[in-house]
């Protein structure tokens, strides 16, 4: 495979990490009090 551009990969990785963090935070916030 050809080397991928670094910037789009970094942006996509950070976006995926942000989405996962939001989902985890929402799950924790929804689990502690009654949803």
mmCIF file of C-alpha atoms in Angstrom, residues 19-29:
data_model
loop_
_atom_site.group_PDB
_atom_site.id
_atom_site.type_symbol
_atom_site.label_atom_id
_atom_site.label_comp_id
_atom_site.label_asym_id
_atom_site.label_seq_id
_atom_site.Cartn_x
_atom_site.Cartn_y
_atom_site.Cartn_z
ATOM 1 C CA UNK A 19 -16.337 10.244 19.189
ATOM 2 C CA UNK A 20 -15.341 7.315 21.411
ATOM 3 C CA UNK A 21 -14.677 9.676 24.327
ATOM 4 C CA UNK A 22 -18.089 11.325 23.910
ATOM 5 C CA UNK A 23 -19.827 7.942 23.746
ATOM 6 C CA UNK A 24 -18.004 6.704 26.851
ATOM 7 C CA UNK A 25 -18.753 9.931 28.731
ATOM 8 C CA UNK A 26 -22.419 9.729 27.747
ATOM 9 C CA UNK A 27 -22.601 6.085 28.829
ATOM 10 C CA UNK A 28 -21.054 6.908 32.216
ATOM 11 C CA UNK A 29 -23.299 9.948 32.704
#
